[in-house]
Coordinates of C-alpha atoms in Angstrom, one line a residue:
Chain A
M227 CA -43.8 16.9 48.7
V228 CA -46.8 15.5 46.8
A229 CA -49.2 16.9 49.3
V230 CA -47.6 20.4 49.3
G231 CA -47.5 20.4 45.5
T232 CA -51.2 19.5 45.3
M233 CA -52.1 22.3 47.7
V234 CA -50.2 24.8 45.6
W235 CA -51.9 23.6 42.5
L236 CA -55.3 23.8 44.2
S237 CA -54.6 27.4 45.1
S238 CA -54.1 28.1 41.4
E239 CA -57.3 26.3 40.6
L240 CA -58.9 28.8 43.0
M241 CA -57.8 31.5 40.6
F242 CA -59.5 29.7 37.7
F243 CA -62.8 29.9 39.6
A244 CA -61.9 33.5 40.6
A245 CA -62.3 34.4 36.9
L246 CA -65.7 32.8 36.8
F247 CA -66.8 34.6 39.9
A248 CA -65.5 37.9 38.5
F249 CA -67.5 37.2 35.3
Y250 CA -70.7 36.6 37.4
F251 CA -70.4 39.7 39.5
T252 CA -69.6 41.9 36.5
L253 CA -72.6 40.8 34.5
R254 CA -74.8 40.9 37.6
G255 CA -73.7 44.5 38.3
N256 CA -74.5 45.6 34.7
L257 CA -77.7 43.6 34.0
P258 CA -79.9 43.8 37.2
E259 CA -83.2 43.3 35.4
L260 CA -82.0 40.2 33.6
W261 CA -80.8 38.8 36.9
T262 CA -84.1 39.4 38.7
E263 CA -85.9 37.7 35.8
R264 CA -83.6 34.7 35.5
T265 CA -83.0 34.0 39.2
A266 CA -86.7 33.5 39.6
D267 CA -86.4 30.3 37.5
L268 CA -83.9 28.7 39.9
D269 CA -85.0 25.9 42.1
V270 CA -83.1 26.7 45.3
P271 CA -84.4 23.9 47.5
Y272 CA -83.3 21.3 44.9
A273 CA -79.9 22.9 44.6
A274 CA -79.7 23.0 48.5
A275 CA -80.4 19.3 48.6
N276 CA -77.7 18.6 46.0
T277 CA -75.3 20.7 47.9
L278 CA -76.0 18.7 51.0
I279 CA -75.2 15.5 49.1
L280 CA -71.8 16.9 48.0
V281 CA -71.0 18.2 51.5
I282 CA -71.8 14.8 53.0
S283 CA -69.6 13.1 50.5
S284 CA -66.7 15.2 51.9
V285 CA -67.4 13.7 55.3
W286 CA -67.2 10.2 53.9
C287 CA -64.0 11.2 52.1
Q288 CA -62.4 12.5 55.3
L289 CA -63.3 9.2 57.1
G290 CA -61.5 7.4 54.2
V291 CA -58.5 9.6 54.7
W292 CA -58.3 8.8 58.4
Q293 CA -58.4 5.1 57.6
A294 CA -55.7 5.6 54.9
E295 CA -53.4 7.4 57.4
R296 CA -53.9 4.5 59.8
G297 CA -52.7 2.2 57.0
V298 CA -56.1 0.5 56.6
P299 CA -56.7 0.2 52.8
A300 CA -59.8 -2.0 53.1
R301 CA -61.9 -3.9 55.6
P302 CA -60.2 -7.2 56.7
A303 CA -60.9 -10.1 54.3
G304 CA -64.1 -11.9 55.0
T305 CA -65.6 -9.1 57.1
S306 CA -69.2 -8.2 56.4
L307 CA -69.8 -5.0 54.5
F308 CA -72.2 -3.8 57.2
R309 CA -69.4 -3.6 59.8
V310 CA -68.8 0.1 59.1
R311 CA -66.4 0.5 62.0
E312 CA -64.0 -1.9 60.2
W313 CA -64.2 -0.1 56.8
G314 CA -61.0 0.9 55.2
M315 CA -60.1 3.7 52.8
R316 CA -61.6 1.7 49.9
E317 CA -65.1 1.4 51.3
W318 CA -65.3 5.0 52.4
Y319 CA -64.1 6.2 49.0
V320 CA -66.6 4.1 47.2
V321 CA -69.4 5.8 49.2
T322 CA -67.8 9.1 48.4
Y323 CA -67.8 8.3 44.8
V324 CA -71.5 7.3 44.9
F325 CA -72.5 10.6 46.6
G326 CA -70.4 12.6 44.2
A327 CA -71.9 10.8 41.2
T328 CA -75.3 11.5 42.6
F329 CA -74.4 15.2 42.8
V330 CA -73.4 15.2 39.1
A331 CA -76.6 13.4 38.2
G332 CA -78.5 16.0 40.1
Q333 CA -76.7 18.8 38.2
V334 CA -77.6 17.2 34.9
Y335 CA -81.2 16.9 35.9
E336 CA -81.3 20.6 36.9
Y337 CA -79.7 21.6 33.6
A338 CA -82.4 19.6 31.7
N339 CA -85.1 21.5 33.6
L340 CA -83.6 24.9 33.1
I341 CA -83.0 24.3 29.4
S342 CA -86.6 23.3 29.0
E343 CA -87.5 26.7 30.6
G344 CA -85.3 28.5 28.0
V345 CA -82.2 29.1 30.1
T346 CA -79.3 27.8 27.9
L347 CA -75.6 28.5 27.4
S348 CA -76.4 30.8 24.5
S349 CA -79.8 32.2 25.5
D350 CA -78.5 35.3 27.3
S351 CA -75.7 36.5 29.6
Y352 CA -77.2 34.9 32.7
G353 CA -77.4 31.5 30.9
S354 CA -73.8 31.9 29.8
I355 CA -72.3 32.5 33.2
F356 CA -74.7 30.0 35.0
Y357 CA -73.6 27.1 32.8
L358 CA -70.0 28.1 32.6
A359 CA -69.5 28.4 36.3
T360 CA -71.6 25.4 37.4
G361 CA -70.5 23.5 34.3
F362 CA -66.8 23.9 34.9
H363 CA -67.4 23.0 38.5
G364 CA -69.2 19.9 37.4
L365 CA -66.3 19.0 35.1
H366 CA -64.0 19.3 38.1
V367 CA -66.2 17.0 40.2
T368 CA -66.2 14.5 37.3
G369 CA -62.4 14.6 37.2
G370 CA -62.4 14.1 40.9
L371 CA -64.6 11.0 40.5
L372 CA -62.2 9.6 38.0
A373 CA -59.3 10.3 40.5
F374 CA -61.3 8.3 43.1
L375 CA -61.6 5.4 40.8
L376 CA -57.9 5.4 40.1
I377 CA -56.9 5.7 43.8
I378 CA -59.3 2.9 44.8
G379 CA -57.9 0.8 41.9
R380 CA -54.4 1.3 43.1
T381 CA -55.2 -0.4 46.4
F382 CA -55.8 -3.6 44.5
T383 CA -52.5 -3.8 42.6
T384 CA -49.9 -3.8 45.3
R385 CA -49.2 -6.3 48.2
R386 CA -48.5 -3.7 50.9
Y387 CA -50.4 -0.4 51.6
T388 CA -47.5 2.0 51.9
H389 CA -47.1 5.6 52.9
A390 CA -46.9 6.5 49.2
Q391 CA -50.4 5.0 48.7
A392 CA -51.8 6.8 51.6
T393 CA -50.4 10.1 50.3
G394 CA -52.2 9.5 47.0
A395 CA -55.5 9.0 49.0
V396 CA -54.8 12.2 51.0
V397 CA -54.1 14.4 48.0
T398 CA -57.3 13.1 46.3
S399 CA -59.2 14.2 49.5
Y400 CA -57.6 17.6 49.2
Y401 CA -58.9 18.0 45.7
W402 CA -62.4 16.7 46.8
H403 CA -62.6 19.1 49.7
F404 CA -61.5 22.0 47.5
V405 CA -64.2 21.1 44.9
D406 CA -66.7 21.0 47.8
V407 CA -65.7 24.4 49.2
V408 CA -65.9 25.9 45.7
W409 CA -69.4 24.6 45.3
I410 CA -70.5 26.1 48.6
A411 CA -69.2 29.4 47.4
L412 CA -70.9 28.9 44.0
F413 CA -74.2 27.8 45.6
A414 CA -74.1 30.8 48.0
T415 CA -73.4 33.2 45.1
I416 CA -75.8 31.9 42.5
Y417 CA -78.7 30.6 44.6
L418 CA -78.6 32.5 47.8
L419 CA -77.2 35.9 46.9
Q420 CA -78.8 35.8 43.4
Chain B
M14 CA -41.0 26.2 55.4
R15 CA -41.7 29.1 57.6
A16 CA -40.4 31.5 55.0
M17 CA -42.9 30.1 52.4
E18 CA -45.7 30.4 55.1
R19 CA -44.8 34.1 55.7
I20 CA -44.7 34.8 51.9
G21 CA -48.2 33.3 51.7
I22 CA -49.4 35.5 54.5
L23 CA -47.8 38.5 52.8
V24 CA -49.6 37.7 49.5
G25 CA -52.9 37.2 51.4
V26 CA -52.7 40.5 53.3
F27 CA -51.6 42.3 50.1
G28 CA -54.5 40.9 48.1
F29 CA -57.2 41.7 50.7
T30 CA -55.8 45.2 51.3
V31 CA -55.6 46.2 47.7
A32 CA -59.0 44.6 47.0
A33 CA -60.5 46.9 49.7
I34 CA -58.8 50.0 48.3
Y35 CA -59.8 49.0 44.7
W36 CA -63.4 48.4 45.7
A37 CA -63.6 51.8 47.5
W38 CA -61.9 53.6 44.6
T39 CA -64.1 52.1 41.8
H40 CA -67.2 52.2 43.9
S41 CA -67.2 55.9 43.8
T42 CA -66.8 56.2 40.1
V43 CA -69.5 56.8 37.5
L44 CA -69.3 53.3 36.1
G45 CA -69.7 51.7 39.6
T46 CA -67.7 48.9 41.2
E47 CA -65.2 47.1 39.0
W48 CA -65.9 43.6 40.0
V49 CA -63.2 41.8 38.0
G50 CA -60.5 43.5 40.0
V51 CA -62.2 43.2 43.3
V52 CA -63.1 39.5 43.0
G53 CA -59.7 38.7 41.4
L54 CA -57.8 40.4 44.2
I55 CA -59.8 38.9 47.0
L56 CA -59.3 35.4 45.6
A57 CA -55.6 36.1 45.0
G58 CA -55.4 37.0 48.6
L59 CA -57.2 33.7 49.5
L60 CA -54.6 31.9 47.3
G61 CA -51.8 33.2 49.5
F62 CA -53.7 32.4 52.8
M63 CA -54.6 29.0 51.5
I64 CA -50.9 28.1 51.0
A65 CA -49.9 29.7 54.3
W66 CA -52.6 27.9 56.2
Y67 CA -51.7 24.5 54.7
L68 CA -48.0 25.1 55.5
W69 CA -48.9 26.1 59.1
M70 CA -50.9 22.9 59.5
T71 CA -48.1 20.8 58.1
R72 CA -45.5 22.5 60.3
R73 CA -47.5 21.7 63.4
K74 CA -47.4 18.0 62.5
L75 CA -43.7 17.7 61.7
D76 CA -40.5 18.1 63.6
R77 CA -38.4 21.3 63.5
D78 CA -37.4 22.1 59.9
P79 CA -33.7 22.7 59.6
S80 CA -34.2 25.2 56.8
D81 CA -36.0 27.5 59.4
D82 CA -33.0 27.6 61.6
P83 CA -30.6 30.5 60.7
L84 CA -27.7 28.7 62.5
G85 CA -28.5 25.4 60.9
D86 CA -26.0 23.3 58.8
I87 CA -26.7 22.4 55.2
D88 CA -26.2 18.7 55.8
E89 CA -29.1 18.7 58.4
I90 CA -31.6 18.9 55.6
Q91 CA -30.4 15.7 53.8
G92 CA -32.7 12.8 53.7
D93 CA -35.5 11.1 51.8
Y94 CA -37.5 13.6 49.8
G95 CA -39.8 11.0 48.3
F96 CA -40.1 9.2 45.1
F97 CA -39.2 10.9 41.8
S98 CA -39.8 9.0 38.6
P99 CA -36.5 8.3 36.9
H100 CA -38.0 8.1 33.4
S101 CA -41.3 7.3 31.8
W102 CA -43.1 7.3 28.4
Q103 CA -46.5 7.9 30.0
P104 CA -46.3 11.7 30.2
L105 CA -45.7 11.9 26.5
F106 CA -48.8 9.8 25.8
L107 CA -50.8 11.7 28.3
G108 CA -49.8 15.1 26.9
A109 CA -50.4 13.9 23.3
S110 CA -53.9 12.7 24.2
A111 CA -54.6 15.9 26.0
A112 CA -53.5 17.8 22.9
V113 CA -55.7 15.7 20.6
I114 CA -58.7 16.2 22.9
F115 CA -58.4 19.9 23.1
L116 CA -57.7 20.1 19.3
G117 CA -60.8 18.1 18.8
L118 CA -62.9 20.7 20.6
A119 CA -62.1 23.0 17.7
V120 CA -62.0 20.4 14.9
G121 CA -65.0 18.1 15.7
W122 CA -66.3 15.7 18.4
W123 CA -64.9 12.6 16.5
L124 CA -61.4 13.8 17.3
V125 CA -62.3 14.3 21.0
F126 CA -63.5 10.7 21.2
I127 CA -60.2 9.5 19.6
G128 CA -58.3 11.6 22.1
V129 CA -60.3 10.2 25.0
F130 CA -59.7 6.6 23.9
I131 CA -56.0 7.2 23.7
G132 CA -56.0 9.2 26.9
G133 CA -58.0 6.7 29.0
P134 CA -55.4 4.0 28.8
A135 CA -52.6 6.5 29.1
L136 CA -54.1 7.8 32.3
V137 CA -54.4 4.3 33.8
A138 CA -50.9 3.4 32.7
W139 CA -49.4 6.5 34.2
T140 CA -51.3 6.1 37.5
F141 CA -50.4 2.4 37.9
E142 CA -46.9 2.5 36.5
Y143 CA -45.1 2.3 39.8
W144 CA -47.8 0.6 41.7
K145 CA -47.7 -2.9 40.4
G146 CA -45.5 -5.9 40.5
P147 CA -42.7 -6.8 42.9
K148 CA -41.0 -3.3 42.9
A149 CA -44.2 -1.4 43.7
L150 CA -43.9 1.8 45.7

């Protein structure tokens, strides 16, 4: 029930991003010269590297989900951290968190660079939609990172790792994969299509 | 569950079809393509397909769903539907802190911080409410 409900909610979140995409394409259709001028300032290789970090974090997340479904919340007590084969959901989710946080840091650094070049939220229409779309996405990623912390924390408070716990891990992964797919669409639209 | 899946497919097909018609129609006007409609309809179609796809994936993993059987009995569908919280104060605190945070966006950053400091503990309390102690889920 929780999983189905999460999926339905995510499809509504898709509509939220639909509005931002519609915003982007409308402005782009009406202001072609502004677009040509502003898209020249974008650092596509940097954004591609950041995208790769987020996509890889989804891989770690899925590995964590498979461990959660097998009922393995964490590596057995006393096992070395380097025995990756014995990692449980907790270890994989921590790695996912680190990669996700790196992505956010990368976004912040990119924002700082663009602002120093004069592209701000209020500089012009391009700035508006760039920061709104990528910013709302970044906020979603940050919310997802918070969810990871809570789900990891929940594995420490109970004695048994139940199906209910695994469901929590699974729906967090749904959210994370969704955020990843939305970013791929945003990256393709803003940086590749331009 | 198959009924929901088919409704999802219907919504998806409708969205994509109307998006195509809308694109073709506005593309040929003086003002050019109307992107809000085209993008909105395509993504509304994706919304439908997303739900249908997920329900299809779920259906493959589970046993036959009695609600899909037109000759099924009502009592075949009884069973454990999962955990539903009987009562809790946490949603009130969460909602109140969310209200304070968003009000703070209009009033001033100080109110946002107050909201976050109420909301943080409320979020943790809500998440861990049924996951601690001897009667944990």
